[in-house]
Coordinates of C-alpha atoms in Angstrom, one line a residue:
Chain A
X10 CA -71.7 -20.1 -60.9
X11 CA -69.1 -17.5 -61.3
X12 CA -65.3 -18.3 -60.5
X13 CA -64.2 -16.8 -57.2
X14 CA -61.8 -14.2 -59.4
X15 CA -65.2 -12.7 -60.6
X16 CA -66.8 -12.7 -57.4
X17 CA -64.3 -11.3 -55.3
X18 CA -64.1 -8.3 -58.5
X19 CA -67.6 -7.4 -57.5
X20 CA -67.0 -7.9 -54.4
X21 CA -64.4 -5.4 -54.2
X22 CA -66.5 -3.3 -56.2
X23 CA -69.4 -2.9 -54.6
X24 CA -67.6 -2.4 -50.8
X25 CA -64.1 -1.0 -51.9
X26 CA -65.3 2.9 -51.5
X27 CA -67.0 2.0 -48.5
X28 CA -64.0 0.5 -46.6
X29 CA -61.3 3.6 -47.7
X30 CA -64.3 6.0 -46.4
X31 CA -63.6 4.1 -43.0
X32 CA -60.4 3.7 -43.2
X33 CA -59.8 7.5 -44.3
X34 CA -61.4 8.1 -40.5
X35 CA -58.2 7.7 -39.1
X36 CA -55.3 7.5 -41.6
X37 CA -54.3 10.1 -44.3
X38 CA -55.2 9.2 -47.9
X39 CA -52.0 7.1 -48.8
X40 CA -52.1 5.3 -45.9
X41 CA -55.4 4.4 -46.1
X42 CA -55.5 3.5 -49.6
X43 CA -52.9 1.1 -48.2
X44 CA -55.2 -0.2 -45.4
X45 CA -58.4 -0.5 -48.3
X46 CA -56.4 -2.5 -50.7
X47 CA -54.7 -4.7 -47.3
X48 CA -58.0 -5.4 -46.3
X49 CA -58.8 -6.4 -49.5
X50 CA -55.9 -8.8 -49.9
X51 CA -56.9 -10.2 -46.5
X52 CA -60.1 -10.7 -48.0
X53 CA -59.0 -12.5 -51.2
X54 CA -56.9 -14.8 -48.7
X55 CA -59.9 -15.6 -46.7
X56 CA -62.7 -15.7 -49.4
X57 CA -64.0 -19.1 -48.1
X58 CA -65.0 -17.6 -44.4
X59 CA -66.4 -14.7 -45.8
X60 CA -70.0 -13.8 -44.2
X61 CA -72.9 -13.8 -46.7
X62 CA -73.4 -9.8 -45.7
X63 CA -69.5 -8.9 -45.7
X64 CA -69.0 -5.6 -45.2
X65 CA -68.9 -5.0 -41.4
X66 CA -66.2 -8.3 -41.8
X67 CA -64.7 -6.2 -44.3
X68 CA -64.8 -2.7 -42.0
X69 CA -63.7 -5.1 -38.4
X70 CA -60.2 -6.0 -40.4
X71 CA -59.8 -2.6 -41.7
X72 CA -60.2 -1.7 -38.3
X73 CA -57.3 -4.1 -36.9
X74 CA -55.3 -3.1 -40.0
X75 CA -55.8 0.3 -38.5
X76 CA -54.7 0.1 -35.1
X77 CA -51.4 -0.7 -36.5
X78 CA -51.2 2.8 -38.1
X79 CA -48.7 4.9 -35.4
X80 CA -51.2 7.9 -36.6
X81 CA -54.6 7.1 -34.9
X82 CA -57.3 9.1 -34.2
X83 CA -59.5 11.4 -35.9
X84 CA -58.2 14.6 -37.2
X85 CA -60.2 17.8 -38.3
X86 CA -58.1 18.9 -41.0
X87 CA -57.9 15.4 -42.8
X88 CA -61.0 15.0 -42.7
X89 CA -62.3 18.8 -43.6
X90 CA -59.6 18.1 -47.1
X91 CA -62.6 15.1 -47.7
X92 CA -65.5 17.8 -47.3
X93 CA -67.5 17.4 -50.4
X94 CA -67.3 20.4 -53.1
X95 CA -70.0 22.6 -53.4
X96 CA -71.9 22.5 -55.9
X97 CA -72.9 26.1 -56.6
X98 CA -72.3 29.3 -55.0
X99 CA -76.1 29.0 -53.9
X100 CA -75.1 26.3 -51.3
X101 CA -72.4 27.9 -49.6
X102 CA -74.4 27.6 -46.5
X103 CA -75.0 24.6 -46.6
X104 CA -71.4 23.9 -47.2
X105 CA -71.1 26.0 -43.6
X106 CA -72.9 23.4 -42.6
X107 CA -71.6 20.8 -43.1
X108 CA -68.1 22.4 -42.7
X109 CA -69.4 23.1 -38.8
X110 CA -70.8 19.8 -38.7
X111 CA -67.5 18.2 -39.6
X112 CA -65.4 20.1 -37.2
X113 CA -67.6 19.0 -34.5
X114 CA -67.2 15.2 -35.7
X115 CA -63.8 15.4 -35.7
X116 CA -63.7 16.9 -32.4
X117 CA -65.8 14.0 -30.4
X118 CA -64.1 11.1 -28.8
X119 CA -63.2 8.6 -31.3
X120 CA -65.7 6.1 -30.3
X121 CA -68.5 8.3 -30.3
X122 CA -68.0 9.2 -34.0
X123 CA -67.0 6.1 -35.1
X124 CA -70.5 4.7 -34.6
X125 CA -72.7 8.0 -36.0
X126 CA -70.8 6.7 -38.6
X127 CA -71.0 2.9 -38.9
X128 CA -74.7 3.2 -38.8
X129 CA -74.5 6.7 -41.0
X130 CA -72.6 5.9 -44.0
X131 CA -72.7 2.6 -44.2
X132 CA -76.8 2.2 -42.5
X133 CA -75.0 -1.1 -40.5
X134 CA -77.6 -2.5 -37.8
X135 CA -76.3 -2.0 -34.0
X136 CA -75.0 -5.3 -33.9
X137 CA -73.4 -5.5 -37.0
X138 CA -71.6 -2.3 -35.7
X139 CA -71.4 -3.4 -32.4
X140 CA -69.2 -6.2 -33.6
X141 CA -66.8 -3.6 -35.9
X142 CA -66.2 -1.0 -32.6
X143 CA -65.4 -4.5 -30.1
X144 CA -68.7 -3.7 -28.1
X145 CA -71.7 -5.4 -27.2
X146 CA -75.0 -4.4 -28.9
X147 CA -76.0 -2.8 -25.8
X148 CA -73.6 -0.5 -25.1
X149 CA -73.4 0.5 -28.5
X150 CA -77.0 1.8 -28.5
X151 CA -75.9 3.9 -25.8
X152 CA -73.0 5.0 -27.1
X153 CA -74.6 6.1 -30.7
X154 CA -78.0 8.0 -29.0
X155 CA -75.1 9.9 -27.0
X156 CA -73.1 10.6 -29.9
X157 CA -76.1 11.9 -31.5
X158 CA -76.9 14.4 -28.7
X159 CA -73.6 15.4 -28.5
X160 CA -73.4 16.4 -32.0
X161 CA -76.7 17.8 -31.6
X162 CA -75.5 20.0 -28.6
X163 CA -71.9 20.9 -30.3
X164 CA -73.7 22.0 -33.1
X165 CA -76.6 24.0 -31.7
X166 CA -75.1 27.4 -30.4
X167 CA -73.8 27.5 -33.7
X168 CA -76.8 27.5 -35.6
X169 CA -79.0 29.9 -32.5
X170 CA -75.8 32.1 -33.6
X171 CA -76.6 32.5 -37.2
X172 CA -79.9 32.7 -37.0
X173 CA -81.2 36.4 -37.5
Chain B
X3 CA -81.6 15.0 -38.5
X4 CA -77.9 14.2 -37.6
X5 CA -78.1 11.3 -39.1
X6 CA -78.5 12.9 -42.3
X7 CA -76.0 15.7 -41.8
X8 CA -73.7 13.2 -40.8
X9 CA -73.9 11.3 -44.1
X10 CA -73.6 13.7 -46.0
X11 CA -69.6 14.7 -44.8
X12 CA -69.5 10.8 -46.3
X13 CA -65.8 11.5 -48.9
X14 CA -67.6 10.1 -52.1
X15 CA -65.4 12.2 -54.2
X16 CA -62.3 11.1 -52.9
X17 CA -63.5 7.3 -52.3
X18 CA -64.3 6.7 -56.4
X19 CA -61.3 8.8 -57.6
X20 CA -59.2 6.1 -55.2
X21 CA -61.0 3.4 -56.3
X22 CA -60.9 4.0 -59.7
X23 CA -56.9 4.7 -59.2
X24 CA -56.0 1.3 -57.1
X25 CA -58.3 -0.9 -58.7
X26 CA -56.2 -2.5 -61.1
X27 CA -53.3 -2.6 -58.4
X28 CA -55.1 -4.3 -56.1
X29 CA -57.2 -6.4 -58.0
X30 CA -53.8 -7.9 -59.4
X31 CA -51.8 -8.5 -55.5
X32 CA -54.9 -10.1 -54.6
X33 CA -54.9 -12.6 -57.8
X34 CA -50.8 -13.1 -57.0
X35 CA -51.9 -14.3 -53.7
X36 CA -53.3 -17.8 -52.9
X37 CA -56.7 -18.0 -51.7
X38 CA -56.1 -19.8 -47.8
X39 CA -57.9 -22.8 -47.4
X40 CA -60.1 -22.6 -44.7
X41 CA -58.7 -24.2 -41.1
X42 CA -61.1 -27.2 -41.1
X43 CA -62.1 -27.4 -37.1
X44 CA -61.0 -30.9 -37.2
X45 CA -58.6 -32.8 -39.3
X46 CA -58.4 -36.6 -40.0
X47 CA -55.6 -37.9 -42.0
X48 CA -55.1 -41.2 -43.8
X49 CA -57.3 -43.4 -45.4
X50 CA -60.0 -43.3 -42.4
X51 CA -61.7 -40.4 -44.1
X52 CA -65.3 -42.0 -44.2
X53 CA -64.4 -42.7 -40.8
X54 CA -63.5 -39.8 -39.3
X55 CA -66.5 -38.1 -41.0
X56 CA -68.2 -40.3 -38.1
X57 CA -66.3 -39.5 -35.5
X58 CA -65.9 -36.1 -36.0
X59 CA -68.9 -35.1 -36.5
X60 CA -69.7 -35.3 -32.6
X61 CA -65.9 -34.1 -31.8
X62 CA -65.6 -30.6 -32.3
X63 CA -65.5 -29.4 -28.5
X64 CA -63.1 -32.3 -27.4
X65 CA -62.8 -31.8 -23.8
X66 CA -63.2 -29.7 -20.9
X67 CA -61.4 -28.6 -17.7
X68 CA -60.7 -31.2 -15.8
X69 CA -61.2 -30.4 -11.7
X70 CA -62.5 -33.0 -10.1
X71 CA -59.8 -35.2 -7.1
X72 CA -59.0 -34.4 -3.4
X73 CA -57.2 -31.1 -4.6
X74 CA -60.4 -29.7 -5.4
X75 CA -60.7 -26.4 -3.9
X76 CA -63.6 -23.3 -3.4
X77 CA -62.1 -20.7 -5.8
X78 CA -64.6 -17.7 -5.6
X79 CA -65.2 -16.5 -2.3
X80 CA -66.3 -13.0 -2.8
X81 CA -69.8 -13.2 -5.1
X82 CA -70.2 -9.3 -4.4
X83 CA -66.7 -8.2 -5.9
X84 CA -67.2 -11.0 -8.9
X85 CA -65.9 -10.1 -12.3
X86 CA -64.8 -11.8 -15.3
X87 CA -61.1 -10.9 -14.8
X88 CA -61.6 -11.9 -10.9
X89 CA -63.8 -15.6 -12.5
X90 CA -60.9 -16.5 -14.8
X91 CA -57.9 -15.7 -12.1
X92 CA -59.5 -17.6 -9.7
X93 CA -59.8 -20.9 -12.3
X94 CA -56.6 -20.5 -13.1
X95 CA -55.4 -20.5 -9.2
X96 CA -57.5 -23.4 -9.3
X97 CA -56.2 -25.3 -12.3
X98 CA -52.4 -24.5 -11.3
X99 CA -52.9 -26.6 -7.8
X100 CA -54.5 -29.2 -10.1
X101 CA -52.3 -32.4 -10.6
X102 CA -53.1 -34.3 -14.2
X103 CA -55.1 -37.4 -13.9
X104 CA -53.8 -40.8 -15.0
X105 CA -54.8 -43.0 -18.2
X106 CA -53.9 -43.1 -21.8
X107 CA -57.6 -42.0 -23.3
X108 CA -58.7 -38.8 -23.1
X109 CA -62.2 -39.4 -22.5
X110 CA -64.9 -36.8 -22.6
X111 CA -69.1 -37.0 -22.4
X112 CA -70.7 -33.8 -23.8
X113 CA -74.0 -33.3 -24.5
X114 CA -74.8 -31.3 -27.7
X115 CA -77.7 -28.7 -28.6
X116 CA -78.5 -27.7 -31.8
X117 CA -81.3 -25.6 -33.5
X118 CA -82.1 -27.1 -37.1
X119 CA -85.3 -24.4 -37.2
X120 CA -87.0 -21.7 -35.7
X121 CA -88.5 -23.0 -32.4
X122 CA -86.7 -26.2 -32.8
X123 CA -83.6 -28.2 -30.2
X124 CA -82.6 -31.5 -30.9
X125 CA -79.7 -32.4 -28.0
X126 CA -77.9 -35.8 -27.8
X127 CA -75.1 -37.0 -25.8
X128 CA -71.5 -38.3 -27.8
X129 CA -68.8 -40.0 -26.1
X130 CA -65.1 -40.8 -27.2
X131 CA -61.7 -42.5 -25.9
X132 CA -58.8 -40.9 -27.8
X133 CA -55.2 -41.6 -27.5
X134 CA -53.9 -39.7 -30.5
X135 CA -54.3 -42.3 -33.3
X136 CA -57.2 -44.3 -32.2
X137 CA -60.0 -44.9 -29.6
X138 CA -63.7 -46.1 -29.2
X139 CA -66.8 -43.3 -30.0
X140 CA -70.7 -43.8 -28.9
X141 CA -72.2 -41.4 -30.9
X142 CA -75.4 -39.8 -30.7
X143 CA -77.0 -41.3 -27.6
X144 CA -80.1 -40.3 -26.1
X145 CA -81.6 -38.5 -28.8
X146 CA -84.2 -35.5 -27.8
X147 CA -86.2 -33.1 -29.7
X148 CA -87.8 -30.3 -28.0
X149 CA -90.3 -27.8 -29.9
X150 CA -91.4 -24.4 -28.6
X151 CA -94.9 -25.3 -29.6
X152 CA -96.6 -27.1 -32.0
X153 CA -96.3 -24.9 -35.3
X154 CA -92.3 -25.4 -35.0
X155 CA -92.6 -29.4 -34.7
X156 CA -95.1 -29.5 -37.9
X157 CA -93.0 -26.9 -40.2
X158 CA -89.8 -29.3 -38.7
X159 CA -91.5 -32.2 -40.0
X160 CA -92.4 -30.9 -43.4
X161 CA -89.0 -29.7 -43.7
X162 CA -87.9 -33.9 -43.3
X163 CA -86.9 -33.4 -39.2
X164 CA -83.3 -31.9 -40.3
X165 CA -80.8 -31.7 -38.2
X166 CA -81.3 -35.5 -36.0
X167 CA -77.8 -37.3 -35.7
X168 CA -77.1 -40.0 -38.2
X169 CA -75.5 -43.1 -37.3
X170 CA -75.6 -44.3 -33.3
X171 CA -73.2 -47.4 -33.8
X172 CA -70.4 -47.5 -31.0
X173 CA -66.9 -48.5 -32.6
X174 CA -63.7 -48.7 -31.8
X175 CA -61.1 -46.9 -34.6
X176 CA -57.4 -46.7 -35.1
X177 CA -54.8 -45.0 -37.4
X178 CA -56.6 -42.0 -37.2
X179 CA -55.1 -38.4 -35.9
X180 CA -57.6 -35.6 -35.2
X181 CA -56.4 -32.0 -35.4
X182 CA -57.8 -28.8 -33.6
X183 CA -57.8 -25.5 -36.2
X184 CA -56.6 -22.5 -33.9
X185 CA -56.3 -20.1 -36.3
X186 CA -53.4 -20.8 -38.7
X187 CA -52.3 -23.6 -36.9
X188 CA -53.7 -27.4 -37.0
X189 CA -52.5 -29.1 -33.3
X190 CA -52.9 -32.9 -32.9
X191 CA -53.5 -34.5 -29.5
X192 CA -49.6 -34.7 -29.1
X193 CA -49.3 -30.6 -29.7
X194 CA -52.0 -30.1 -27.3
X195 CA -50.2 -31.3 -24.5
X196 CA -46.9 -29.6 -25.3
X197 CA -49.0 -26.1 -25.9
X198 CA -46.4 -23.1 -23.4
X199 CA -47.7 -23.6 -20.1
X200 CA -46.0 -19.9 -19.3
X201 CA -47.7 -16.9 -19.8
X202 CA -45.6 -15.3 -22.1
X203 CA -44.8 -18.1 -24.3
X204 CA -48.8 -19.1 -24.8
X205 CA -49.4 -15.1 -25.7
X206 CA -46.8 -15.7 -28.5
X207 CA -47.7 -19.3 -29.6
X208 CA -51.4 -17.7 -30.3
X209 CA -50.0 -14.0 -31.7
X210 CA -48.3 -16.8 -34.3
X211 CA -51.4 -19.0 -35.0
X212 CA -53.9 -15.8 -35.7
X213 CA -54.7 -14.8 -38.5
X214 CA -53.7 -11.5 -40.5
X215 CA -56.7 -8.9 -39.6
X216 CA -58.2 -11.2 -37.3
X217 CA -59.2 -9.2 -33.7
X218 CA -57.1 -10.3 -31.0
X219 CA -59.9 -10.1 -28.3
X220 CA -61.9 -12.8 -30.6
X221 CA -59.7 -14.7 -31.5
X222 CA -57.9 -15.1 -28.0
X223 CA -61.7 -16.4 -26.9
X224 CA -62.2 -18.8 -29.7
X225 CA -58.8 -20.3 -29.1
X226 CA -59.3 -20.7 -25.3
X227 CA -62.8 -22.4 -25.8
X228 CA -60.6 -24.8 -28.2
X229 CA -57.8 -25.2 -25.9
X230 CA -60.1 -25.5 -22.4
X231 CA -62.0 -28.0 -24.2
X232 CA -58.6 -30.3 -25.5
X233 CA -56.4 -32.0 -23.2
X234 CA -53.5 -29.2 -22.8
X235 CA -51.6 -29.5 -19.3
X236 CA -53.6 -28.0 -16.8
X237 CA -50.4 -25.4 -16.6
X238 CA -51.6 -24.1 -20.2
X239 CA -55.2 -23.7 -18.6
X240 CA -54.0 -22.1 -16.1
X241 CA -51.7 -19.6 -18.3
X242 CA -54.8 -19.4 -20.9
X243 CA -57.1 -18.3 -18.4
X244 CA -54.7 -15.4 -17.5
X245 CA -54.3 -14.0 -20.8
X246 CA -58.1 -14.3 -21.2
X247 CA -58.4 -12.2 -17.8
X248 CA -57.1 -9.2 -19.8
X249 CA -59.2 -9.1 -22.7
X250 CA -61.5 -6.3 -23.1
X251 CA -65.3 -6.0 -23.4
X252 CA -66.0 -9.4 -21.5
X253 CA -69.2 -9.4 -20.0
X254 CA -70.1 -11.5 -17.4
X255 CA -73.5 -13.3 -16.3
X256 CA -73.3 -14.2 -12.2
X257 CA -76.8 -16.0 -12.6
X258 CA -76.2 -18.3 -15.7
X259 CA -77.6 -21.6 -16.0
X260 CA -76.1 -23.9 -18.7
X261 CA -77.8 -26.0 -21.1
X262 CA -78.7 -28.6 -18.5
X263 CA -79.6 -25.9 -16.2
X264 CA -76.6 -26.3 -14.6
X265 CA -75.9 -23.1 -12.5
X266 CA -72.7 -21.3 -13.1
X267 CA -70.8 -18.1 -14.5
X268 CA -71.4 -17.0 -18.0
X269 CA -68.7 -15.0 -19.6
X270 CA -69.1 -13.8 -23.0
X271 CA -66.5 -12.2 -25.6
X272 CA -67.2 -8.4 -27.0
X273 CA -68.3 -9.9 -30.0
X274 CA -71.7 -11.7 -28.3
X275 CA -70.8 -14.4 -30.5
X276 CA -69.3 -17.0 -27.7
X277 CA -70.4 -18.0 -24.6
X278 CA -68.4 -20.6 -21.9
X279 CA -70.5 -21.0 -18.6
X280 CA -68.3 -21.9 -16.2
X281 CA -68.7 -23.7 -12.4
X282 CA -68.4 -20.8 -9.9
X283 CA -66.9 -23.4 -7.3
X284 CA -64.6 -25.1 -9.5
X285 CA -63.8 -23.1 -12.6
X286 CA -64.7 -26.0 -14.2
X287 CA -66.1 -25.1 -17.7
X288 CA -69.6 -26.6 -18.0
X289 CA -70.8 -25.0 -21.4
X290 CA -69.7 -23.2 -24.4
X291 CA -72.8 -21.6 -26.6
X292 CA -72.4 -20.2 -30.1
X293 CA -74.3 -17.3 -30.9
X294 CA -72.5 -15.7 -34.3
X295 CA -73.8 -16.1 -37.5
X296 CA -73.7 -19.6 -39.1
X297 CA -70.1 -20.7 -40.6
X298 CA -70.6 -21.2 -44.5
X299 CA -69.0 -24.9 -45.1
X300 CA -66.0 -24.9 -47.1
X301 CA -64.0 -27.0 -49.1
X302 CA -60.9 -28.8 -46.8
X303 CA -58.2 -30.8 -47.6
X304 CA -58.7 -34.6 -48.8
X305 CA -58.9 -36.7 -45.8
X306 CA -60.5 -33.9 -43.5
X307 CA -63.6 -32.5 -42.6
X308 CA -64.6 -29.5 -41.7
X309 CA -67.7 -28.4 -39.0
X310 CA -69.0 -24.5 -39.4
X311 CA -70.5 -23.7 -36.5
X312 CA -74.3 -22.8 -36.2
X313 CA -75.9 -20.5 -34.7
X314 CA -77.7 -21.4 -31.5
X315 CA -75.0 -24.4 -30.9
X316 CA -74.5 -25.4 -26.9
X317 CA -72.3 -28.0 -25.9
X318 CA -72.4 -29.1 -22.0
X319 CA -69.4 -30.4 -21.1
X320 CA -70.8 -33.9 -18.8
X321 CA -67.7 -35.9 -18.0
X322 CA -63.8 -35.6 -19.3
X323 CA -60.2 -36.6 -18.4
X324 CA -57.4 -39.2 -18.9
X325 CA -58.9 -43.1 -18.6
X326 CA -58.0 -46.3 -19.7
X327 CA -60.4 -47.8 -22.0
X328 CA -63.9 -48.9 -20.8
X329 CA -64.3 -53.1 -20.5

């Protein structure tokens, strides 16, 4: 069996990118490399008690680590300087997109994007990602269909707009 | 879909150039750092080990709220404006008019429910005498397995009946000291009783004991079932059940029954993961279930043992407070 140095390695691997990504949601990039590499140490500290599926333990400290951060919240800007680069010209509107898309994230309530994207990016199971936003599986449900037809409404009149 | 759209405003750009930038960094504080031994739920020191696997091995709950005497009183007296806040400030009123019982044991009854396998229960009934270094145990009494039909009892019995109690001898024991793990901190039976009993002082006594990361709403709720369950002054109840009052997410059951079908209160933590069922009348705590995933075992300390908690655990609380030793 591998020595817990080489397991927590992959570990860190395979789930680092994914817990900045989170963390990113609500701190700027410094600051939430910081947060990544905390949660990590936490991890390290706390290897024994680790889950056999860690991740949402993983993205539940980031989380606390988080709400220690004086700047909460989700911000357009930060989060628009994380839009991924086009490609080619040919996709600019698809950039548009996603550009629109991103706006109208940022501008939801905090809880309501947090879980499009728990379940989103990371594909977590409502009660994995029930556990990570400090919610019971039920209400999470709820909350993610209505983040969904929120950010299906904000980003409607957009698109009847730039259709021909 | 949004789903999609949403996924793909994931930052893998900027996530790999990080990660490719702090991983030698971080990879090297972690190593500098000790790995923390896991907080065994129970600790037994000195040379009783073999013992103490024994005797702990029915002890993790350790018990209850004690309510019963003449100061008993009816704590809930509006069912229609019933809350978890207005469940756990009313057991506190309760336990602050509640004077501590005599004895030098803490004695408790509790009936335990497991589930080794799908479809499976086996419950059976442990009781102990403590007085911080020694005491009498009758473990594992009235044994019952209960199947939810009769595929579950033949894959039970081809897996070799897991999960049945071992050894049902009643002994007395001395020189040993049991500890309860709340978070970073091991108490004995002597911390117990000297836990705050004021508000303030218990809030800061737990901010202490929890762990880097860990959630405070969890973590208050795990602690509490630890503490309701140990012999702490009915003043640190009291205080405990305040704090617990102001946690968020709890979600609360009027029409609970208990293992034992015992009618009470349910109140569960945001997590789902714990459950205490608690006497409407008394505040008395009559159950704590355990519905998060299974604990993975982990090494301890020599001289200790450790109890993960399983999924689908109950423990009903059946009889607790201070005695004297039976005859």
């Amino acid at each position: 069996m591998d020595d817990p140095e080489t397991r927590f390695t992959d570990l860190y691997d395979l789930h680092y990118r994914a817990v900045l990504g989170y963390a990113l949601l609500r701190a700027d990039r410094p600051a939430a490399e910081d947060v990544a590499g905390e949660t990590f140490l936490i991890a390290w500290r706390r290897f024994a008690d680790l889950p056999p599926e860690p991740l949402p333990w993983l993205l539940g400290v980031a989380r606390n680590l988080l709400r220690k951060q004086r700047d909460s919240g989700i911000r357009a800007e930060r989060l628009l300087a994380y839009l991924p680069a086009a490609d080619s010209p040919d996709v600019a509107d698809q950039v548009t997109e996603r550009e629109a898309a991103l706006r109208a994230l940022a501008a939801m309530a905090e809880a309501d994007a947090e879980a499009l994207i728990l379940t989103s990016w990371y594909g977590l199971a409502p009660r994995e990602a029930a556990k990570i936003a400090g919610c019971a599986p039920g209400a999470f449900t709820v909350r993610l269909h209505r983040a969904r037809r929120r950010l299906t409404e904000a980003l409607r009149p957009r698109t009847l707009q730039e259709q021909p | 879909m949004i789903d999609d759209l949403v996924k793909s405003l994931r930052p893998d750009d900027v996530t790999e150039e990080s990660y490719q930038a702090r991983r030698p960094e971080d990879l090297q504080k972690a190593f500098a750092a000790k790995p923390r031994r896991r907080t065994p739920l129970l600790v037994a020191s000195g040379l009783l080990a073999a013992a103490a696997a024994a005797f702990v091995a029915f002890a993790p709950s350790a018990t209850v709220v004690t309510m019963e005497g003449p100061q008993q009183v009816t704590v809930v007296t509006e069912p229609a404006k019933l809350t978890a806040r207005s469940v756990l400030l009313a057991g506190a009123e309760t336990l602050a008019k509640t004077s501590r019982e005599a004895g030098t044991y803490w004695h408790e009854k509790i009936r335990t429910f497991t589930t080794p396998a799908e479809g499976v229960i086996v419950a059976s009934t442990d009781e102990t005498w403590y007085d911080g270094s020694g005491g009498r145990t009758k473990p594992a009494q009235d044994v019952q397995t209960t199947f939810a039909d009769a595929k579950a009892e033949s894959a039970w019995r081809a897996q070799g009946r897991p999960g049945l109690p071992g050894d049902k001898e009643e002994r007395s024991f001395t020189g040993m000291v049991l500890a309860w793990g709340i978070g970073d901190k091991d108490v004995r039976q002597e911390d117990v009783k000297r836990l705050p009993t004021d508000r303030a002082a218990l809030q800061k006594w737990l901010d202490e004991a929890r762990p880097d990361g860990e959630d405070a709403g969890a973590f208050t709720f795990g602690a509490a079932r630890t503490i309701l369950t140990s012999p702490a002054s009915n003043e640190t109840r009291a205080a405990l059940l305040r704090i617990l009052a102001d946690q968020e997410g709890l979600r609360l059951d009027e029409t609970s029954k208990d293992p034992l079908n015992r009618p009470g209160v349910s109140i569960t933590d945001a997590t789902g993961d714990h459950t205490l069922v608690v006497d409407r009348d008394t505040a008395k705590l009559l159950a704590y279930i355990y519905e998060g995933e299974d604990e993975k075992q982990a090494d301890t300390p020599p001289g200790s043992v450790m109890i993960p908690a399983k999924k689908g655990t109950a423990i009903a609380y059946l009889e607790s407070g201070w005695s004297e030793l039976p005859e």
